Amino acid sequence: MTDGDRTRRASRMRVMTEGSTVTPLELFFDLVFVYAFTQVTALMADDLTAGGLLRGLLLLAVLWWCWCCYAWLGNTVRVDEGLLRVVLFAVMATMFVVAVTIPEAFDDLPGGLSGPVVFAACYLVVRVLHLVLYFFAARGNAGLRRQLLRAALPMLAGALLLFSAALVPQRLTDSPQQVGTIRTVLWVLALAVDYGGIMAIGARGWRIFSAAHWAERHGLIIIIALGESLVAIGVGATALPISWPIIIASALAITVTAALWWAYFDVVSIAAERVLHRAEGVARAALGRDSYTYLHLPMVAGIILLALGFKKVLGYVGDGAHHKLGDPLHGLGLLALYGGVILYLLGHLCFRLRSMSSVNWPRAATVLLLVALLPVADRLPALAALGLLAVVCVAMVVAEVRLFGAARRELRDAFLTEHGAGPAPADGH
């Protein structure tokens, strides 16, 4: 075999086809985002202010956009084959540096390299490598290549704004707060240009080759975000002596997380995948872009905010030196706890409306109920506020199972049959 033959074989890419599923390397790739989500939660917990929450959500939006880029690439070609595998390892290393730099993305720490500049530079490398790999994978698809060239414009403009934010000099003003405000505004503009630019260029040219891969890929990132909420429970109890309040709070937090898992995976993810599978061409690409690339972000953001709320509740119920068991969880901690679930459910409502052109009324009612209960929860002890949230989430799941029982069983039986499991016996045993 000649050197030229080896090179061609190494660079060969296997195109994804309908029915293809997520590859092991994509699962490995997602582990970087487990750490990154944890970093975002920790950053917001350390700066529990309106500005701190905003910066955390902006960082999450940047991470989400990076993840989405490679989800689109992975739906076009297998990323665990040939040279692409090696390049993806390099992307993982760069993304890990992005995650490590999250605490310094807005405010540089003394000594070492400039945190904001390193963050912006690594982000640009991740995005440029994506476009190069995607362009190479699109050989023979002129429409996709034209779309990638269009997508490069908002990406480069957004990256330029992030670099501008990183290079704002600390001595520009006597007030470090003003420097932070300028950087935050530039970040907002960068994301608005990047997100808005992709929407503005339209869906023509994009392709979703496997509906199964696309739905599974996004389901897995929801699980990763839910996993971060579980990590937050453990981190919140770290270095605190175990006690009944901590045990009860942990059980309640797991209950809320389980209800959110149920809300996505019991029926919605299955039904949405079927709708996507039936769609074709530009309509499928637009549906995948809107329902998954854009409308999964509020779900993930809601889970990350909920993780922050869990962390604060565990601190309240376990840290007797700074809080009493009867202390309410006021302000932004309570807003993160309840607002995280509200944002998650709003993402669900929009997801279903875009995918299936229908409204899930129990979830809409739950959103309104949680908004109404915020003033009540503000007066309750932190543990009771978490317990109230758990009761509402479980009640929503029970109501949906009872209201949509027959349709739910039919859909799940069909799904399980398609995936190699027979329907449940008539007697339920």
Coordinates of C-alpha atoms in Angstrom, one line a residue:
M1 CA 0.0 0.0 0.0
T2 CA 1.5 3.4 -1.0
D3 CA 1.6 6.4 1.2
G4 CA -1.1 8.0 -1.0
D5 CA -3.4 5.0 -0.4
R6 CA -2.9 5.3 3.3
T7 CA -3.7 9.0 3.3
R8 CA -6.9 8.5 1.3
R9 CA -8.0 5.7 3.6
A10 CA -7.3 7.6 6.8
S11 CA -9.2 10.7 5.5
R12 CA -12.2 8.6 4.2
M13 CA -15.5 9.6 5.9
R14 CA -18.5 7.4 6.2
V15 CA -21.7 9.2 5.5
M16 CA -24.6 8.9 8.0
T17 CA -27.7 7.3 6.7
E18 CA -31.3 7.1 8.0
G19 CA -31.4 5.0 11.1
S20 CA -27.8 5.7 12.1
T21 CA -27.3 6.2 15.8
V22 CA -24.9 8.1 18.1
T23 CA -21.3 6.9 18.0
P24 CA -19.2 6.1 21.1
L25 CA -16.8 9.0 20.3
E26 CA -19.7 11.4 20.4
L27 CA -20.6 10.2 23.9
F28 CA -16.9 10.6 24.9
F29 CA -16.9 14.1 23.4
D30 CA -19.9 15.1 25.6
L31 CA -17.9 14.3 28.8
V32 CA -16.1 17.7 28.3
F33 CA -19.5 19.4 28.5
V34 CA -20.3 17.6 31.8
Y35 CA -17.3 19.5 33.3
A36 CA -18.2 22.7 31.5
F37 CA -21.8 22.7 32.8
T38 CA -20.4 22.2 36.3
Q39 CA -18.1 25.2 35.9
V40 CA -21.0 27.4 34.8
T41 CA -23.1 26.3 37.8
A42 CA -20.1 27.0 40.2
L43 CA -19.5 30.4 38.6
M44 CA -23.1 31.5 39.1
A45 CA -23.1 30.1 42.7
D46 CA -20.0 32.2 43.5
D47 CA -21.6 35.3 42.1
L48 CA -25.3 35.1 42.9
T49 CA -26.3 38.4 41.4
A50 CA -28.3 39.4 38.4
G51 CA -25.1 40.1 36.6
G52 CA -23.6 36.8 37.7
L53 CA -26.6 34.8 36.4
L54 CA -26.6 36.7 33.1
R55 CA -22.9 35.9 32.6
G56 CA -23.5 32.3 33.5
L57 CA -26.3 32.0 30.9
L58 CA -24.2 33.8 28.3
L59 CA -21.4 31.2 28.9
L60 CA -23.9 28.4 28.6
A61 CA -25.1 29.8 25.3
V62 CA -21.6 29.8 23.9
L63 CA -21.0 26.2 25.1
W64 CA -24.3 25.1 23.6
W65 CA -23.5 26.6 20.2
C66 CA -20.2 24.7 20.2
W67 CA -22.0 21.5 21.1
C68 CA -24.6 22.1 18.4
C69 CA -22.0 22.6 15.7
Y70 CA -20.5 19.2 16.2
A71 CA -24.0 17.6 16.5
W72 CA -24.7 18.8 13.0
L73 CA -21.3 17.5 11.8
G74 CA -21.9 14.1 13.5
N75 CA -25.3 13.8 11.7
T76 CA -23.5 14.1 8.4
V77 CA -20.5 11.8 8.8
R78 CA -19.4 9.3 11.4
V79 CA -16.9 11.2 13.6
D80 CA -15.2 8.1 14.9
E81 CA -13.8 7.1 11.5
G82 CA -10.5 8.0 9.9
L83 CA -8.7 11.3 10.4
L84 CA -11.8 12.9 11.8
R85 CA -11.5 10.9 15.0
V86 CA -8.0 12.4 15.6
V87 CA -9.2 15.9 14.9
L88 CA -12.1 15.5 17.2
F89 CA -9.7 14.6 20.0
A90 CA -8.0 17.9 19.4
V91 CA -11.3 19.7 19.5
M92 CA -12.0 18.0 22.9
A93 CA -8.7 19.2 24.2
T94 CA -9.5 22.7 23.1
M95 CA -13.0 22.6 24.5
F96 CA -11.6 21.4 27.8
V97 CA -9.4 24.5 27.9
V98 CA -12.6 26.6 27.2
A99 CA -14.2 24.9 30.2
V100 CA -11.2 25.4 32.5
T101 CA -11.2 29.1 31.5
I102 CA -14.8 29.7 32.4
P103 CA -14.1 31.3 35.8
E104 CA -11.9 33.9 33.9
A105 CA -14.0 34.3 30.8
F106 CA -15.1 37.8 32.0
D107 CA -12.7 38.7 34.8
D108 CA -9.0 37.8 34.4
L109 CA -7.3 36.5 37.5
P110 CA -3.9 37.9 38.5
G111 CA -0.9 36.1 37.0
G112 CA -0.7 33.8 34.1
L113 CA -2.3 34.3 30.7
S114 CA -5.2 36.5 30.0
G115 CA -8.3 34.4 30.8
P116 CA -10.7 36.2 28.5
V117 CA -8.3 36.1 25.6
V118 CA -7.5 32.3 26.0
F119 CA -11.3 31.7 26.2
A120 CA -12.0 33.6 23.0
A121 CA -9.0 32.1 21.2
C122 CA -10.0 28.5 22.0
Y123 CA -13.6 29.2 21.1
L124 CA -12.5 30.5 17.7
V125 CA -10.4 27.4 17.2
V126 CA -13.3 25.1 18.0
R127 CA -15.6 26.9 15.6
V128 CA -13.1 27.1 12.7
L129 CA -12.2 23.5 13.0
H130 CA -15.9 22.7 12.8
L131 CA -16.4 24.6 9.6
V132 CA -13.3 23.1 8.0
L133 CA -14.3 19.5 8.9
Y134 CA -17.9 20.1 7.9
F135 CA -16.8 21.7 4.6
F136 CA -14.6 18.6 3.9
A137 CA -17.4 16.3 4.9
A138 CA -19.8 18.0 2.4
R139 CA -17.8 17.0 -0.6
G140 CA -20.2 16.6 -3.5
N141 CA -22.9 18.6 -1.8
A142 CA -22.7 22.1 -3.3
G143 CA -25.8 23.4 -1.4
L144 CA -24.3 22.4 2.0
R145 CA -21.0 23.9 1.2
R146 CA -22.6 27.2 0.2
Q147 CA -24.6 27.2 3.5
L148 CA -21.4 26.6 5.5
L149 CA -19.7 29.6 3.7
R150 CA -22.7 31.7 4.7
A151 CA -22.6 30.5 8.3
A152 CA -18.9 31.5 8.5
L153 CA -19.9 35.2 8.4
P154 CA -21.9 35.4 11.6
M155 CA -19.5 33.0 13.3
L156 CA -16.5 35.2 12.5
A157 CA -18.4 38.4 13.4
G158 CA -19.4 36.9 16.8
A159 CA -15.9 35.7 17.5
L160 CA -14.5 39.2 16.7
L161 CA -16.9 40.7 19.3
L162 CA -15.8 38.1 21.9
F163 CA -12.2 39.1 21.2
S164 CA -13.2 42.7 21.5
A165 CA -14.7 42.0 24.9
A166 CA -11.6 40.1 26.0
L167 CA -9.3 43.0 25.0
V168 CA -11.2 45.7 26.8
P169 CA -8.4 47.1 29.0
Q170 CA -8.9 47.0 32.8
R171 CA -7.6 50.5 33.1
L172 CA -10.2 51.9 30.6
T173 CA -12.1 53.2 33.6
D174 CA -11.6 53.5 37.3
S175 CA -14.6 51.2 37.8
P176 CA -14.0 47.5 37.2
Q177 CA -17.8 47.1 37.2
Q178 CA -18.0 49.3 34.1
V179 CA -15.4 47.1 32.4
G180 CA -17.5 44.1 33.2
T181 CA -20.6 45.8 31.9
I182 CA -18.9 46.6 28.6
R183 CA -17.7 43.0 28.2
T184 CA -21.2 41.6 29.0
V185 CA -22.8 43.9 26.4
L186 CA -20.2 42.7 23.8
W187 CA -21.0 39.1 24.7
V188 CA -24.7 39.7 24.2
L189 CA -24.0 41.3 20.8
A190 CA -21.7 38.4 19.8
L191 CA -24.3 35.8 20.6
A192 CA -27.1 37.8 19.0
V193 CA -25.1 38.0 15.8
D194 CA -24.1 34.3 15.8
Y195 CA -27.5 32.9 16.7
G196 CA -29.5 35.4 14.6
G197 CA -27.2 35.0 11.7
I198 CA -27.7 31.3 11.5
M199 CA -31.5 31.8 11.6
A200 CA -31.3 34.6 9.0
I201 CA -29.5 32.5 6.4
G202 CA -32.4 30.0 6.4
A203 CA -32.5 26.2 6.4
R204 CA -32.0 25.6 2.7
G205 CA -28.7 23.7 2.3
W206 CA -28.6 22.1 5.7
R207 CA -29.3 18.4 5.9
I208 CA -30.4 16.0 8.7
F209 CA -29.4 12.6 7.4
S210 CA -30.6 10.5 10.4
A211 CA -33.6 11.5 12.5
A212 CA -32.8 8.8 15.0
H213 CA -29.3 10.1 15.5
W214 CA -30.5 13.7 15.8
A215 CA -33.1 12.9 18.4
E216 CA -30.9 10.6 20.4
R217 CA -28.0 13.1 20.3
H218 CA -30.2 15.8 21.9
G219 CA -31.7 13.4 24.4
L220 CA -28.2 12.6 25.6
I221 CA -27.3 16.2 26.2
I222 CA -30.5 16.6 28.2
I223 CA -29.3 13.6 30.3
I224 CA -25.9 15.3 30.7
A225 CA -27.6 18.5 31.9
L226 CA -29.8 16.5 34.3
G227 CA -26.6 14.8 35.5
E228 CA -25.2 18.2 36.4
S229 CA -28.2 18.8 38.6
L230 CA -27.3 15.6 40.5
V231 CA -23.7 16.7 40.7
A232 CA -25.0 20.0 42.2
I233 CA -26.8 18.0 44.9
G234 CA -23.6 16.3 45.9
V235 CA -21.5 19.4 45.7
G236 CA -24.0 21.3 47.8
A237 CA -23.6 18.7 50.6
T238 CA -19.8 18.5 50.3
A239 CA -17.9 19.1 53.6
L240 CA -21.3 19.2 55.5
P241 CA -22.0 16.6 58.2
I242 CA -24.7 14.3 57.0
S243 CA -28.1 14.9 58.6
W244 CA -31.8 14.2 58.1
P245 CA -32.4 17.6 56.4
I246 CA -29.6 16.8 53.9
I247 CA -31.1 13.4 53.3
I248 CA -34.6 14.7 52.8
A249 CA -33.4 17.6 50.6
S250 CA -31.4 15.2 48.4
A251 CA -34.4 12.9 48.0
L252 CA -36.6 15.8 47.1
A253 CA -34.1 17.1 44.6
I254 CA -33.8 13.7 43.0
T255 CA -37.6 13.6 42.8
V256 CA -37.7 16.9 40.9
T257 CA -34.9 15.7 38.5
A258 CA -36.7 12.4 37.9
A259 CA -39.9 14.3 37.0
L260 CA -38.0 16.5 34.5
W261 CA -36.5 13.3 33.0
W262 CA -40.0 11.8 32.7
A263 CA -41.3 14.9 31.1
Y264 CA -38.8 14.6 28.2
F265 CA -38.2 10.9 27.7
D266 CA -41.6 9.2 28.5
V267 CA -43.4 10.5 25.4
V268 CA -42.2 13.8 24.0
S269 CA -38.8 12.7 22.7
I270 CA -40.4 9.7 21.0
A271 CA -43.2 11.7 19.4
A272 CA -40.8 14.4 18.2
E273 CA -38.5 11.9 16.7
R274 CA -41.4 10.4 14.7
V275 CA -42.4 13.8 13.4
L276 CA -38.8 14.5 12.4
H277 CA -38.5 11.2 10.7
R278 CA -41.6 11.9 8.5
A279 CA -40.3 15.3 7.5
E280 CA -38.0 15.6 4.4
G281 CA -35.5 18.0 2.9
V282 CA -35.6 21.6 3.9
A283 CA -38.6 21.1 6.1
R284 CA -36.7 18.5 8.1
A285 CA -33.7 20.7 8.4
A286 CA -35.8 23.6 9.6
L287 CA -37.6 21.5 12.1
G288 CA -34.3 20.1 13.4
R289 CA -32.8 23.6 13.7
D290 CA -35.8 25.2 15.4
S291 CA -37.0 22.3 17.7
Y292 CA -33.6 21.0 18.7
T293 CA -30.8 23.5 18.0
Y294 CA -32.7 26.5 19.3
L295 CA -35.5 25.2 21.6
H296 CA -33.4 22.7 23.5
L297 CA -31.3 25.6 24.8
P298 CA -34.0 26.9 27.3
M299 CA -34.4 23.3 28.5
V300 CA -30.7 23.0 29.2
A301 CA -30.5 26.5 30.7
G302 CA -33.5 25.7 33.0
I303 CA -31.8 22.5 34.2
I304 CA -28.5 24.4 35.0
L305 CA -30.5 27.1 36.9
L306 CA -32.3 24.3 38.8
A307 CA -28.9 22.8 39.7
L308 CA -27.9 26.2 41.1
G309 CA -31.1 26.2 43.2
F310 CA -30.3 22.7 44.5
K311 CA -26.9 23.7 45.5
K312 CA -28.2 26.7 47.4
V313 CA -30.9 24.6 49.2
L314 CA -28.4 22.0 50.3
G315 CA -26.3 24.9 51.7
Y316 CA -29.2 26.3 53.6
V317 CA -30.4 23.0 55.2
G318 CA -26.9 21.6 56.0
D319 CA -24.8 24.7 57.0
G320 CA -26.0 25.4 60.5
A321 CA -23.2 28.0 61.0
H322 CA -24.7 30.4 58.5
H323 CA -28.3 29.4 58.1
K324 CA -31.1 28.0 60.3
L325 CA -33.3 25.2 59.1
G326 CA -36.3 27.5 59.0
D327 CA -34.6 30.2 56.9
P328 CA -36.4 30.9 53.6
L329 CA -34.5 30.7 50.3
H330 CA -35.0 34.3 49.2
G331 CA -34.1 36.2 46.1
L332 CA -32.1 34.7 43.2
G333 CA -31.5 31.3 44.8
L334 CA -35.3 30.8 44.9
L335 CA -35.7 32.2 41.4
A336 CA -33.1 29.8 40.1
L337 CA -34.9 26.8 41.8
Y338 CA -38.4 27.6 40.6
G339 CA -37.4 29.6 37.5
G340 CA -35.2 26.7 36.3
V341 CA -38.2 24.4 36.2
I342 CA -40.4 27.1 34.6
L343 CA -37.8 27.8 31.9
Y344 CA -37.5 24.1 31.3
L345 CA -41.2 23.6 30.8
L346 CA -41.5 26.7 28.6
G347 CA -38.8 25.1 26.4
H348 CA -41.0 22.0 26.3
L349 CA -44.1 23.9 25.4
C350 CA -42.3 25.6 22.5
F351 CA -40.6 22.4 21.4
R352 CA -44.0 20.6 21.2
L353 CA -45.7 23.6 19.5
R354 CA -43.0 23.7 16.8
S355 CA -42.8 19.9 16.4
M356 CA -46.4 18.8 16.7
S357 CA -48.3 22.1 16.5
S358 CA -50.1 21.4 19.8
V359 CA -50.0 22.6 23.4
N360 CA -49.5 20.4 26.4
W361 CA -52.0 22.0 28.8
P362 CA -50.9 20.3 32.0
R363 CA -47.5 21.7 31.5
A364 CA -48.8 25.2 30.7
A365 CA -50.9 25.0 33.9
T366 CA -47.8 23.9 35.8
V367 CA -45.9 26.9 34.6
L368 CA -48.6 29.3 35.7
L369 CA -48.9 27.5 39.1
L370 CA -45.2 27.7 39.7
V371 CA -45.2 31.4 38.9
A372 CA -48.1 31.9 41.4
L373 CA -46.4 29.9 44.1
L374 CA -43.2 31.9 44.0
P375 CA -44.4 34.4 46.6
V376 CA -45.6 31.5 48.8
A377 CA -42.2 29.7 48.5
D378 CA -40.5 32.9 49.4
R379 CA -42.0 32.7 52.8
L380 CA -41.4 29.0 53.4
P381 CA -38.2 27.4 54.8
A382 CA -35.8 26.4 52.0
L383 CA -36.5 22.7 52.5
A384 CA -40.3 23.2 52.4
A385 CA -40.0 25.3 49.2
L386 CA -38.1 22.4 47.6
G387 CA -40.7 20.0 48.9
L388 CA -43.5 22.1 47.3
L389 CA -41.7 22.1 44.0
A390 CA -41.3 18.4 44.1
V391 CA -45.1 17.9 44.8
V392 CA -46.0 20.1 41.8
C393 CA -43.6 18.3 39.5
V394 CA -44.8 14.9 40.5
A395 CA -48.5 16.0 40.2
M396 CA -47.8 17.2 36.7
V397 CA -46.4 13.8 35.7
V398 CA -49.3 12.0 37.4
A399 CA -51.9 14.2 35.6
E400 CA -50.3 13.6 32.2
V401 CA -50.2 9.8 32.7
R402 CA -53.9 9.8 33.7
L403 CA -55.1 12.2 31.1
F404 CA -53.1 10.8 28.1
G405 CA -52.8 7.1 29.4
A406 CA -54.2 5.3 26.3
A407 CA -52.3 7.4 23.7
R408 CA -49.1 7.2 25.9
R409 CA -49.3 3.4 26.1
E410 CA -49.9 3.1 22.3
L411 CA -46.9 5.3 21.5
R412 CA -44.6 3.7 23.9
D413 CA -45.6 0.1 22.8
A414 CA -44.9 1.0 19.2
F415 CA -41.6 2.5 20.1
L416 CA -40.5 -0.5 22.2
T417 CA -41.6 -2.9 19.5
E418 CA -39.6 -1.0 16.9
H419 CA -36.5 -1.2 19.2
G420 CA -36.8 -4.9 19.8
A421 CA -39.1 -5.2 22.8
G422 CA -42.6 -6.5 22.6
P423 CA -45.7 -4.7 24.0
A424 CA -46.6 -5.2 27.6
P425 CA -48.9 -8.2 28.3
A426 CA -52.6 -7.5 28.7
D427 CA -52.6 -8.3 32.4
G428 CA -49.7 -5.9 33.1
H429 CA -47.4 -8.6 34.4

